[in-house]
mmCIF file of C-alpha atoms and ligand atoms in Angstrom:
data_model
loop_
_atom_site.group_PDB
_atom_site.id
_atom_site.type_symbol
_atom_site.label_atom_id
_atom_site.label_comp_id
_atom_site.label_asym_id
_atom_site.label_seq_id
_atom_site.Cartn_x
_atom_site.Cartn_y
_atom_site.Cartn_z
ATOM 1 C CA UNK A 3 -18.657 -22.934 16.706
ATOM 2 C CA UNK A 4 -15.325 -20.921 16.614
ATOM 3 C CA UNK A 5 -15.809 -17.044 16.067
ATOM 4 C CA UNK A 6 -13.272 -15.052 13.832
ATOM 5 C CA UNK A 7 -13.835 -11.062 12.953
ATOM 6 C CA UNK A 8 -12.280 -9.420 10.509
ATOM 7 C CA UNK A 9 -11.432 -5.317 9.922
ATOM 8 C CA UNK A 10 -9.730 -2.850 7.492
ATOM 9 C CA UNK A 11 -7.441 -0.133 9.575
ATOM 10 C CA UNK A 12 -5.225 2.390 8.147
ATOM 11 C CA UNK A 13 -5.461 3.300 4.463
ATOM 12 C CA UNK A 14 -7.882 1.513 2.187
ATOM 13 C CA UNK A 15 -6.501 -0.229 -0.529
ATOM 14 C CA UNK A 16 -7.937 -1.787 -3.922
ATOM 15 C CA UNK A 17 -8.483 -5.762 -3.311
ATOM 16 C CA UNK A 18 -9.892 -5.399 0.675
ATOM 17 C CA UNK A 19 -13.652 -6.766 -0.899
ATOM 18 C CA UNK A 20 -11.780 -9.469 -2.281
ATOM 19 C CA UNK A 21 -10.423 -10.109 0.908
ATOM 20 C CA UNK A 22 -13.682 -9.807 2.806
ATOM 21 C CA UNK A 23 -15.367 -12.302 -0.017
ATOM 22 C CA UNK A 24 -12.835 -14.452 0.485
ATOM 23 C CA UNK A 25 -13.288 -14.225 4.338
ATOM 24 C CA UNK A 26 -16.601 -15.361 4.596
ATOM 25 C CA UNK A 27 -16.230 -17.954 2.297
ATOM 26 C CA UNK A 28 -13.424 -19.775 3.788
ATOM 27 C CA UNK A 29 -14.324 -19.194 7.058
ATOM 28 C CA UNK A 30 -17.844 -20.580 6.890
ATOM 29 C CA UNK A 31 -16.158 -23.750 4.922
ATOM 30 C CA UNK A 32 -14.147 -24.515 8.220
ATOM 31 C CA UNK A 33 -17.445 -24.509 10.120
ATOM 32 C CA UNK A 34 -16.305 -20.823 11.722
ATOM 33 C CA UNK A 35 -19.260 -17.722 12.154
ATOM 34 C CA UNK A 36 -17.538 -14.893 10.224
ATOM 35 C CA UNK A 37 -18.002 -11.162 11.863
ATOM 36 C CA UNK A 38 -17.439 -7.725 10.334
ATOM 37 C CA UNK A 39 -15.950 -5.010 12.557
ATOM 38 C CA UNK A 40 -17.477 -2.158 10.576
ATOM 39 C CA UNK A 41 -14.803 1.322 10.592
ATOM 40 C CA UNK A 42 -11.522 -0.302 11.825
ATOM 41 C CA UNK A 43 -10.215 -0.277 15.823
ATOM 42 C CA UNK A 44 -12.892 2.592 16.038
ATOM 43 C CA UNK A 45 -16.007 0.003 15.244
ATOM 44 C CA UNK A 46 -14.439 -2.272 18.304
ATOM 45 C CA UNK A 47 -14.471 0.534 20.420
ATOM 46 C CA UNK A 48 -17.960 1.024 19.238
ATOM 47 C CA UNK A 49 -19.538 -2.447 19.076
ATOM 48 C CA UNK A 50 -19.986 -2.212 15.528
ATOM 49 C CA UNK A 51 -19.440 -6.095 14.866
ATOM 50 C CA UNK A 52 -22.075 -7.737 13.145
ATOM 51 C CA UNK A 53 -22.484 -11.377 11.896
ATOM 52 C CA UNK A 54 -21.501 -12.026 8.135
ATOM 53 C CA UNK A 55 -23.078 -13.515 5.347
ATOM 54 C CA UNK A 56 -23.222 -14.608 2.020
ATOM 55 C CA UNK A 57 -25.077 -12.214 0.559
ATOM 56 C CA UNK A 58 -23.055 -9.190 2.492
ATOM 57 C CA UNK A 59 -20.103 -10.215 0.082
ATOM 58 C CA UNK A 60 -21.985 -11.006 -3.462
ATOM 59 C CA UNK A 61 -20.646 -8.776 -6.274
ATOM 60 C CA UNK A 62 -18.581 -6.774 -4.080
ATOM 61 C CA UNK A 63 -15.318 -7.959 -5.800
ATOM 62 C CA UNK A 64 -14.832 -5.661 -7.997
ATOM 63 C CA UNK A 65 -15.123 -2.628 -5.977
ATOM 64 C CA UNK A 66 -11.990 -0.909 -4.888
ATOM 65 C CA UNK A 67 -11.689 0.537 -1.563
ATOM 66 C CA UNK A 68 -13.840 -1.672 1.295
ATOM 67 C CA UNK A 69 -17.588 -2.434 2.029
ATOM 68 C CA UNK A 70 -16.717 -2.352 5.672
ATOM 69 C CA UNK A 71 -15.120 0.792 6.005
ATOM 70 C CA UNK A 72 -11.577 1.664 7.152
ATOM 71 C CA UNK A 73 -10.695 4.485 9.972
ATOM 72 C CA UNK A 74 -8.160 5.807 11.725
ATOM 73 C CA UNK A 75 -8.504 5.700 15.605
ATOM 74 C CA UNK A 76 -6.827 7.780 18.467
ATOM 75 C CA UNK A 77 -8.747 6.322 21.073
ATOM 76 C CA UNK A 78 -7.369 2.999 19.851
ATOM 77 C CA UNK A 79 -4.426 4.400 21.555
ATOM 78 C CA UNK A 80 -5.420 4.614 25.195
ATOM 79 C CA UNK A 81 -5.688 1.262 26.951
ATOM 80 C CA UNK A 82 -9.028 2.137 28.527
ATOM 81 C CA UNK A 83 -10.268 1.866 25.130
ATOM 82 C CA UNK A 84 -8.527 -1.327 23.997
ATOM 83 C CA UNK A 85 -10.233 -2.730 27.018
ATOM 84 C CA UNK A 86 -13.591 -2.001 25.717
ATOM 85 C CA UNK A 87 -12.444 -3.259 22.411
ATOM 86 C CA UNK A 88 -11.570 -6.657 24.023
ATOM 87 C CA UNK A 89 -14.978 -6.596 26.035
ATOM 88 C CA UNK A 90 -17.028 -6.162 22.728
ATOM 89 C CA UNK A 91 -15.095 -9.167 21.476
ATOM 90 C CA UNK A 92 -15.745 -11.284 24.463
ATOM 91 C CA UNK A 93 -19.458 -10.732 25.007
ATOM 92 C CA UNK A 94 -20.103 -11.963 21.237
ATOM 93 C CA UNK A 95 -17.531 -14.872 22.129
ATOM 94 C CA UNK A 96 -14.913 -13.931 18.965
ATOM 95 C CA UNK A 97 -11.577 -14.982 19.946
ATOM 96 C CA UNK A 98 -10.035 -14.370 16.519
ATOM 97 C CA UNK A 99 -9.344 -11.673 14.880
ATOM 98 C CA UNK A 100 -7.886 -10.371 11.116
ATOM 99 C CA UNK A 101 -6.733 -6.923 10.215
ATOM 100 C CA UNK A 102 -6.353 -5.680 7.223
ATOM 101 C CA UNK A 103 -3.989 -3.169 7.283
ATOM 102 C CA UNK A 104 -0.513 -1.084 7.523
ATOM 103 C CA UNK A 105 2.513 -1.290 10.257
ATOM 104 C CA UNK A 106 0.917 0.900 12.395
ATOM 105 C CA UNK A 107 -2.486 -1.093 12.374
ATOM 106 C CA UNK A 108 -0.187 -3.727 13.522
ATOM 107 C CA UNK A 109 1.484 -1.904 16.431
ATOM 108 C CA UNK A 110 -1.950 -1.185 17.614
ATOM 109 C CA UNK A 111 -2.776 -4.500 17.542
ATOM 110 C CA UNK A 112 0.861 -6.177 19.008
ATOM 111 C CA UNK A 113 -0.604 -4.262 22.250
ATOM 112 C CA UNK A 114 -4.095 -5.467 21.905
ATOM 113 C CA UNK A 115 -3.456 -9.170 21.312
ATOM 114 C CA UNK A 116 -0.599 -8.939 24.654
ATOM 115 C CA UNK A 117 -3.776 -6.880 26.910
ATOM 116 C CA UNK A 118 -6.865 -8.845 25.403
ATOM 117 C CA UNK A 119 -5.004 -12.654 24.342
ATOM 118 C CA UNK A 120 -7.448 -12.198 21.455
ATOM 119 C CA UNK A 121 -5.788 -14.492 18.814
ATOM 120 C CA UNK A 122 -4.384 -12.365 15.726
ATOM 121 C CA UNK A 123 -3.385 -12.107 12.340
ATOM 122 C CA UNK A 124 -2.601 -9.418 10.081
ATOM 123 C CA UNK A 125 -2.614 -8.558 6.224
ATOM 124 C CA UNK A 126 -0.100 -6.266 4.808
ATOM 125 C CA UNK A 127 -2.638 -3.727 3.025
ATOM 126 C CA UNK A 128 -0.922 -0.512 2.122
ATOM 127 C CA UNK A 129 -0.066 0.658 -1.856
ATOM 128 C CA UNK A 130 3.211 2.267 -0.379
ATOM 129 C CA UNK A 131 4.738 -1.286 0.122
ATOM 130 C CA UNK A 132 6.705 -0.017 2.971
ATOM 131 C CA UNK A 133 5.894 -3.210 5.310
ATOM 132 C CA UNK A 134 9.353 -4.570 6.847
ATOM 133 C CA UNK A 135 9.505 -8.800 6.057
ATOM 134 C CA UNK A 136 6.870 -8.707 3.230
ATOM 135 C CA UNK A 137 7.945 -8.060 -0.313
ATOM 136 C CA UNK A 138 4.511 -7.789 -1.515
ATOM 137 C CA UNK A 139 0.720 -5.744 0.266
ATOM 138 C CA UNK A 140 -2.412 -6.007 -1.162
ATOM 139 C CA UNK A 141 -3.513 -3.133 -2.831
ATOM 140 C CA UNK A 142 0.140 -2.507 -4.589
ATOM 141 C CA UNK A 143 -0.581 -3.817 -8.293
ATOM 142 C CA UNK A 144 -3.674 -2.025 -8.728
ATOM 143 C CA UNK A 145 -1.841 1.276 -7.383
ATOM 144 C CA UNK A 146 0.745 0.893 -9.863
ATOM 145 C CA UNK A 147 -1.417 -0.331 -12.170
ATOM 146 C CA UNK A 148 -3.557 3.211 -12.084
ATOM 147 C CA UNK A 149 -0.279 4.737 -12.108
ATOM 148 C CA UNK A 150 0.719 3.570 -15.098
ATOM 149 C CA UNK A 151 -2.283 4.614 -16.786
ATOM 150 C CA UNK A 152 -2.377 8.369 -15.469
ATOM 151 C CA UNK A 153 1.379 8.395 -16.668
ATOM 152 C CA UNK A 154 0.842 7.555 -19.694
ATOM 153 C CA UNK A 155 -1.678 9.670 -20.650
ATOM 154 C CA UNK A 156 0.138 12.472 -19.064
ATOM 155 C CA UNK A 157 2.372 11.592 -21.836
ATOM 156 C CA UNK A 158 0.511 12.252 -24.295
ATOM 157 C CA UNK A 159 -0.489 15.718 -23.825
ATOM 158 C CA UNK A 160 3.388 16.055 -22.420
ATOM 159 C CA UNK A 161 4.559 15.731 -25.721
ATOM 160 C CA UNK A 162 1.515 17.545 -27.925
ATOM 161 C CA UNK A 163 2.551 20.373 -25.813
ATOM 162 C CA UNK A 164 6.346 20.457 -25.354
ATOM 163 C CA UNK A 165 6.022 20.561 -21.373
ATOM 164 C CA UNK A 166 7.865 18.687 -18.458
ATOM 165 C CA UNK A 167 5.261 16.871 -15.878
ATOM 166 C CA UNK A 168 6.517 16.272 -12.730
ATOM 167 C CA UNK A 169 4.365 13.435 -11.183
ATOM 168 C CA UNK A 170 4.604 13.067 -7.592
ATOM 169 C CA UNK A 171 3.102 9.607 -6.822
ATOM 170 C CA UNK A 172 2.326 8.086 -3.276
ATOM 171 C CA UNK A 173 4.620 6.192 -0.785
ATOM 172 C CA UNK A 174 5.082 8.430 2.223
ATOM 173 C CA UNK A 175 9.362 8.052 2.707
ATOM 174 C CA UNK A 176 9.522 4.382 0.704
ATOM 175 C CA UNK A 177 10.216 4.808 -2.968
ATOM 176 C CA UNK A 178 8.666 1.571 -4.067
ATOM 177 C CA UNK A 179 5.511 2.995 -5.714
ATOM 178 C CA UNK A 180 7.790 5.972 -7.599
ATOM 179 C CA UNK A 181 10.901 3.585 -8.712
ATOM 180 C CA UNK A 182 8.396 1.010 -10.368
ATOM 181 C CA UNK A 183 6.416 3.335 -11.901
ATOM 182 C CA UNK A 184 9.158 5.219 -13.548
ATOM 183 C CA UNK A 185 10.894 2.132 -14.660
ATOM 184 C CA UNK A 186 7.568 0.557 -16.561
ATOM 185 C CA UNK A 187 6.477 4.079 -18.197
ATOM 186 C CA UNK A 188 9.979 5.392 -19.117
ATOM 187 C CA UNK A 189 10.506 8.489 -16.986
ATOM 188 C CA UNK A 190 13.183 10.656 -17.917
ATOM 189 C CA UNK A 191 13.653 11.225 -14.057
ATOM 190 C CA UNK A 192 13.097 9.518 -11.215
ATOM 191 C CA UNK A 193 13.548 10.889 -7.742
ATOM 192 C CA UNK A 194 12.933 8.955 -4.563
ATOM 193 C CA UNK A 195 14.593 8.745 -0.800
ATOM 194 C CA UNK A 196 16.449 5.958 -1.554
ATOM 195 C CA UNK A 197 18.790 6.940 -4.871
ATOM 196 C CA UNK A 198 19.845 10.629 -4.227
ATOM 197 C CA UNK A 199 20.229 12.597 -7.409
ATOM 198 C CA UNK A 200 21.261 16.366 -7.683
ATOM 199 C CA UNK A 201 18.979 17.338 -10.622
ATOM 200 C CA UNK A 202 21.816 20.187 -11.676
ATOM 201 C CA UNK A 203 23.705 16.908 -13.226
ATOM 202 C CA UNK A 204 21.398 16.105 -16.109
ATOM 203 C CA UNK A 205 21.666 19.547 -17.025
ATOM 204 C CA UNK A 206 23.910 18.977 -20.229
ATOM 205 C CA UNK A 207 22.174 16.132 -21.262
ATOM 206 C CA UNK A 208 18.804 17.601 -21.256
ATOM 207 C CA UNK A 209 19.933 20.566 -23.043
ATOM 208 C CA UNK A 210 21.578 18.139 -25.593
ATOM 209 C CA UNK A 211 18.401 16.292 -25.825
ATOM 210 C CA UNK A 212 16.344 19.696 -26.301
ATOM 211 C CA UNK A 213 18.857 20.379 -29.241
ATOM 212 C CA UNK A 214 17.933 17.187 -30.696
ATOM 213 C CA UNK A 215 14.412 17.637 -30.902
ATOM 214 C CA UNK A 216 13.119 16.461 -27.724
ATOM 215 C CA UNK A 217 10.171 18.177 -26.473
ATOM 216 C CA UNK A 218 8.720 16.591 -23.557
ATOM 217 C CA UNK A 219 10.269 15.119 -19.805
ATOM 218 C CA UNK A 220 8.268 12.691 -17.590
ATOM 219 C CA UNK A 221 10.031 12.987 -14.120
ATOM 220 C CA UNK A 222 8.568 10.769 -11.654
ATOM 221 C CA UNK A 223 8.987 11.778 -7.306
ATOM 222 C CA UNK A 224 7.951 10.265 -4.563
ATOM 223 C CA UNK A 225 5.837 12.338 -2.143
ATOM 224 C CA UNK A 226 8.588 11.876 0.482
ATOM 225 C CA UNK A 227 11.167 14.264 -0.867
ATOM 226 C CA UNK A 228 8.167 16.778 -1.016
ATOM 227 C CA UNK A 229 10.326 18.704 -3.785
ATOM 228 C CA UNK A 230 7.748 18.264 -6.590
ATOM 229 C CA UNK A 231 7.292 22.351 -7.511
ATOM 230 C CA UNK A 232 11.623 23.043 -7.335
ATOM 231 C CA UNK A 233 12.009 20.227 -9.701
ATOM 232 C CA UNK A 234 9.149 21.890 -11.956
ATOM 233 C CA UNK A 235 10.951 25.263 -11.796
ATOM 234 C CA UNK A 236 14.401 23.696 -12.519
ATOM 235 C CA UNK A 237 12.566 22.568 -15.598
ATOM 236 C CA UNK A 238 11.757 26.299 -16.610
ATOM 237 C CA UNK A 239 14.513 28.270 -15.413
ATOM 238 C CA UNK A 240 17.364 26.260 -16.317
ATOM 239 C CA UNK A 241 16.175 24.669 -19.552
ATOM 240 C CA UNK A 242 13.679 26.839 -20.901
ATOM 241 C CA UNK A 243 10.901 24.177 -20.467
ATOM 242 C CA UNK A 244 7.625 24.622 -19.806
ATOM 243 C CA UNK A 245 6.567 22.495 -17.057
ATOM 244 C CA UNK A 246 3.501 21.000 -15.134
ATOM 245 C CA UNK A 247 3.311 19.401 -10.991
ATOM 246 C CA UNK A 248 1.125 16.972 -11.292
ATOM 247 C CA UNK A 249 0.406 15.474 -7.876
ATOM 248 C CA UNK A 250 -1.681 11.890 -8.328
ATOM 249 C CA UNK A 251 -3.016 11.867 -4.620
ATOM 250 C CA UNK A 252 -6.077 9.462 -3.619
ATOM 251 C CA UNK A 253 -6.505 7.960 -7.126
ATOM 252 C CA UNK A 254 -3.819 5.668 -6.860
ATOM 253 C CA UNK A 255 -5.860 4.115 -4.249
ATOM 254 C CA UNK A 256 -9.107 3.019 -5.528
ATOM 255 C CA UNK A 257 -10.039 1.548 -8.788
ATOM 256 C CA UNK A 258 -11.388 -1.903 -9.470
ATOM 257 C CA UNK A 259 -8.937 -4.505 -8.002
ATOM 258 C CA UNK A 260 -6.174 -5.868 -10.573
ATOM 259 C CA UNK A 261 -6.500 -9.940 -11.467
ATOM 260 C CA UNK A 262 -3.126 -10.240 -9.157
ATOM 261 C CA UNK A 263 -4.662 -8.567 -6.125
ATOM 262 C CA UNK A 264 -8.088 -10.036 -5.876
ATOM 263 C CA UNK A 265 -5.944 -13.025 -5.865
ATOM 264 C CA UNK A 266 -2.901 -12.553 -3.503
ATOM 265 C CA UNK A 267 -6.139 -11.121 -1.160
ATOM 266 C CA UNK A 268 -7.362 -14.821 -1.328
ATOM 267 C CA UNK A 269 -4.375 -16.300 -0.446
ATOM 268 C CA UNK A 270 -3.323 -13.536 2.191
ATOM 269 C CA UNK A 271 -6.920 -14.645 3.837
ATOM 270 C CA UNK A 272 -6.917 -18.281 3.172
ATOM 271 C CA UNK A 273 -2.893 -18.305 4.693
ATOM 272 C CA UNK A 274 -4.442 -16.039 7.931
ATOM 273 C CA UNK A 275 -7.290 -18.448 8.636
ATOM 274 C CA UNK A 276 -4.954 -21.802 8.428
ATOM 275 C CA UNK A 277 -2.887 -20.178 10.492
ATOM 276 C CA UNK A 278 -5.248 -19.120 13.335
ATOM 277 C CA UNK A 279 -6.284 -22.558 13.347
ATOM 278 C CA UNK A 280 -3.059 -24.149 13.889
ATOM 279 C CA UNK A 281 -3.167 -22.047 17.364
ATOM 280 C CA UNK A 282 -0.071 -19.432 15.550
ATOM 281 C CA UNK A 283 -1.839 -16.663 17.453
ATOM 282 C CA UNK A 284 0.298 -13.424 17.087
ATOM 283 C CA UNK A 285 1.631 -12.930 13.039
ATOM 284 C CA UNK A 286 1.522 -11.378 10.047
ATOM 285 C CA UNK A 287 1.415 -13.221 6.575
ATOM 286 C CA UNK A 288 4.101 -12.181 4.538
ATOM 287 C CA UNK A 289 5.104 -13.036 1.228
ATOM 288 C CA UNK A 290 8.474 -13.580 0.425
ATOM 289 C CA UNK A 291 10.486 -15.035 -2.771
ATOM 290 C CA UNK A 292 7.477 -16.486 -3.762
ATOM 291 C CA UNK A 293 6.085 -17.896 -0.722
ATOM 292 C CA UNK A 294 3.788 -17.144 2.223
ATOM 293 C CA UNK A 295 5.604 -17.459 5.791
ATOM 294 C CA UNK A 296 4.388 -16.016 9.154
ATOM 295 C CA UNK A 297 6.394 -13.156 11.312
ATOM 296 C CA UNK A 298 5.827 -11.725 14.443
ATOM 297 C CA UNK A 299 4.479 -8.106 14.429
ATOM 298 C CA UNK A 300 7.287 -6.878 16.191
ATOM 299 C CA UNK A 301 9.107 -7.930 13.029
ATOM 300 C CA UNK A 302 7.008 -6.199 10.690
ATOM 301 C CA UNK A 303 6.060 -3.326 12.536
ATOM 302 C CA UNK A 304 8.888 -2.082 14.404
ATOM 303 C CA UNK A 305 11.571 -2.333 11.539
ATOM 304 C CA UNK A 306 11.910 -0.225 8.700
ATOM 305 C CA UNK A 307 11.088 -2.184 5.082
ATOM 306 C CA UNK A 308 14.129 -1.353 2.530
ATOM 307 C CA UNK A 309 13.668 -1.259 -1.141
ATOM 308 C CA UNK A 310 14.702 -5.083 -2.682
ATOM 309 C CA UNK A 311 18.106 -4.319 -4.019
ATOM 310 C CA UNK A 312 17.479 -5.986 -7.409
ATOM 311 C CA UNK A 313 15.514 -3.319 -7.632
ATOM 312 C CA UNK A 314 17.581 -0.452 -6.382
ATOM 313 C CA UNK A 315 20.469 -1.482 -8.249
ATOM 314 C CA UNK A 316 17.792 -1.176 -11.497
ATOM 315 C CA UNK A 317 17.153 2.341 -10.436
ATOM 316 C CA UNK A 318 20.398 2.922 -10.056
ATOM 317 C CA UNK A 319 21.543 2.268 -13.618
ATOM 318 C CA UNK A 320 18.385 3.531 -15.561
ATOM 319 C CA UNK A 321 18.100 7.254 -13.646
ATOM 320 C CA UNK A 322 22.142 7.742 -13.240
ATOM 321 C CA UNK A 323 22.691 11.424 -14.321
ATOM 322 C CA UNK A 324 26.075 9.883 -15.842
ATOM 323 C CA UNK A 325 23.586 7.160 -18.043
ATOM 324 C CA UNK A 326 21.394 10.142 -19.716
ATOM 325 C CA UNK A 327 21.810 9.495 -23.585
ATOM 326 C CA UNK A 328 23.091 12.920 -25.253
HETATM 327 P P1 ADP B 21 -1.458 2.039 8.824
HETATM 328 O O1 ADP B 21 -1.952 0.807 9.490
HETATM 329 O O2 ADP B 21 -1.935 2.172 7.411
HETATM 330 O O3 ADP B 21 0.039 2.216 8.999
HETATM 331 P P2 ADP B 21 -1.901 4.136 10.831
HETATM 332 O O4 ADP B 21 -0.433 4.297 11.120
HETATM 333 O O5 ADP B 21 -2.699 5.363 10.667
HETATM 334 O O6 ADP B 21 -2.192 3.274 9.528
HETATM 335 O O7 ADP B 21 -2.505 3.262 12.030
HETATM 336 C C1 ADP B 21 -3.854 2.863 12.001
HETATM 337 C C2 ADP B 21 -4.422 2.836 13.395
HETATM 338 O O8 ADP B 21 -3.706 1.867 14.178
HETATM 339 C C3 ADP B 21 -4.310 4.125 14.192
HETATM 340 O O9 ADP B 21 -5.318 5.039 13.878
HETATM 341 C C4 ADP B 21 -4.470 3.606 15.608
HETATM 342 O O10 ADP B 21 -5.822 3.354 15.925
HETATM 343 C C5 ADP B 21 -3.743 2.264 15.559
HETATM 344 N N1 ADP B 21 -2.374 2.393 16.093
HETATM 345 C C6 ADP B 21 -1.274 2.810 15.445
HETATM 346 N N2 ADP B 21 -0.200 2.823 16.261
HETATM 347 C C7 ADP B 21 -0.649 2.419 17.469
HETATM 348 C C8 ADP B 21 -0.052 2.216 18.762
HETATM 349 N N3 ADP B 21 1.265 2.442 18.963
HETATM 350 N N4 ADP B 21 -0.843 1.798 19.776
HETATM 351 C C9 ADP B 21 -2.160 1.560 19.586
HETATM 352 N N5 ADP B 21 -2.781 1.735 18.408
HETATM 353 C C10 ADP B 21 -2.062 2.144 17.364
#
């Protein structure tokens, strides 16, 4: 009987128990013993790979975050310690392996899979969608999702008390998570890496607005530009406004799963498990226009993702300083 493991590295995300249910489902149906790797790279390091079962994934689906833990590793880094991975691996007789994770989970394991010729496949599982050759990772709707919702109650008490919130969302440098966001809650503002905007130029617009009998602003920034408090202060010394940072941090990362990500994590899964079989033993499933297709981790992980220009060219028109309505 063929032996596949499966892990979470990196940053959890919302839909990895979805994953994992669908995991030991699918692999059991194509007569495959399923293993856990309990704590990411660090639980291979550490023999923490246990047989799964049935029961390990009942009711678990709609629980954010992961039943099987997620980790960082350093040692992960040093060959010696890949080799011990790889040893753990071999003694139980698993010769494929799934990781659920980000691009540098992936670079990790380009160097594993070379050093070990443990078969691989990886999930794009990050809610900063920042994964070069995949236009979708699990994790993202349910981040935007809980987005949405803190925005729009920030709203409300935004405009019962005449203030300016500056919401600094998630995303490290990529602007996915921020651009969305302030598209589908109707930001004022929205600030991210990839449109520069000098603040200074909806100066006379605000002020017009203000006039008018506006009396709140919802500016949306990404982390990246780390600028959060000078746009908050721009708010109060140049117009006057009261304003409020308010940074979203580690809730935009749990939550129960959205519909659309407990499903994309079965088809991520199912796609990774076809795929081992077919003897494709070194990709990433990526999702594309619509479809699943397979790329090498070199492509994924050692190339920067850019923001879809659809998108950009959105962001573009709906934030230009030289668009604000007077
Ligand atoms: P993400 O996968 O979310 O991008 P990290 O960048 O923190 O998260 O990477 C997760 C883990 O992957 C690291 O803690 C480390 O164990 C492993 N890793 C990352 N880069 C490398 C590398 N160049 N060589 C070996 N392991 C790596």
């Amino acid at each position: 009987m063929d032996k596949i493991a499966i892990l979470c590295s990196g940053g959890d995300v919302s839909g990895m128990n979805s994953a994992l249910k669908r995991f030991v489902e699918y692999a059991y149906a194509k007569n495959m013993q399923p293993y856990f790797v309990y704590n990411g790279y660090e639980g291979l390091i550490d023999n923490r790979i246990v047989e799964a079962h049935f029961a390990d994934v009942a009711g678990i689906m709609t629980r954010g975050g992961t039943k099987i833990k997620s980790a960082r590793s350093a040692r992960f880094k040093e060959p010696s310690y890949r080799a011990i991975a790889a040893e753990n691996l071999r003694q139980k007789g698993i010769t494929k392996l799934i990781v659920l994770g980000g691009d540098g989970s992936f670079r990790g394991m380009e160097r594993f899979h070379h050093e070990s010729g443990i078969a691989f496949c990886g999930i794009p599982s990050t809610i900063d969608n920042d994964i070069n050759g995949t236009d979708y990772c699990l994790g993202v709707d349910t981040a935007l999702n809980v987005i949405k919702n803190a925005i729009d109650s920030i709203r409300d008490t935004a405009s019962s008390f005449r203030r300016a919130f500056v919401i600094e969302t998630m995303g490290r440098d990529c602007g996915y998570l921020a651009l969305v966001s302030a598209i589908t809650s109707g930001a004022e503002v929205c600030l991210i890496p990839e449109i520069p905007i000098d603040i200074h130029e909806y100066k006379g617009c605000f002020e017009s607005q203000i006039r008018k009998g506006r009396d709140y602003f919802i500016v949306v920034v990404s982390e990246g530009l780390k600028n959060a408090p000078e746009i908050a202060r721009w708010f109060e010394e140049e117009l006057g406004f009261e304003s409020r940072v308010s940074v979203l941090g580690h809730i935009q990362r749990g939550g129960n799963p959205s519909v659309y990500d407990r499903l994309m994590a079965y088809k991520f899964v199912t796609h990774a498990i076809d795929t081992l079989l077919t003897g494709n033993n070194n990709s990433v499933v990526c999702y594309t226009k619509s479809h699943f297709n397979f790329r090498t981790i070199a492509e994924v992980a050692f190339n920067k993702y850019v923001l879809d220009e659809d998108l950009l060219i959105l962001g573009r028109e709906q934030f230009a300083p030289s668009h604000c309505q007077m």
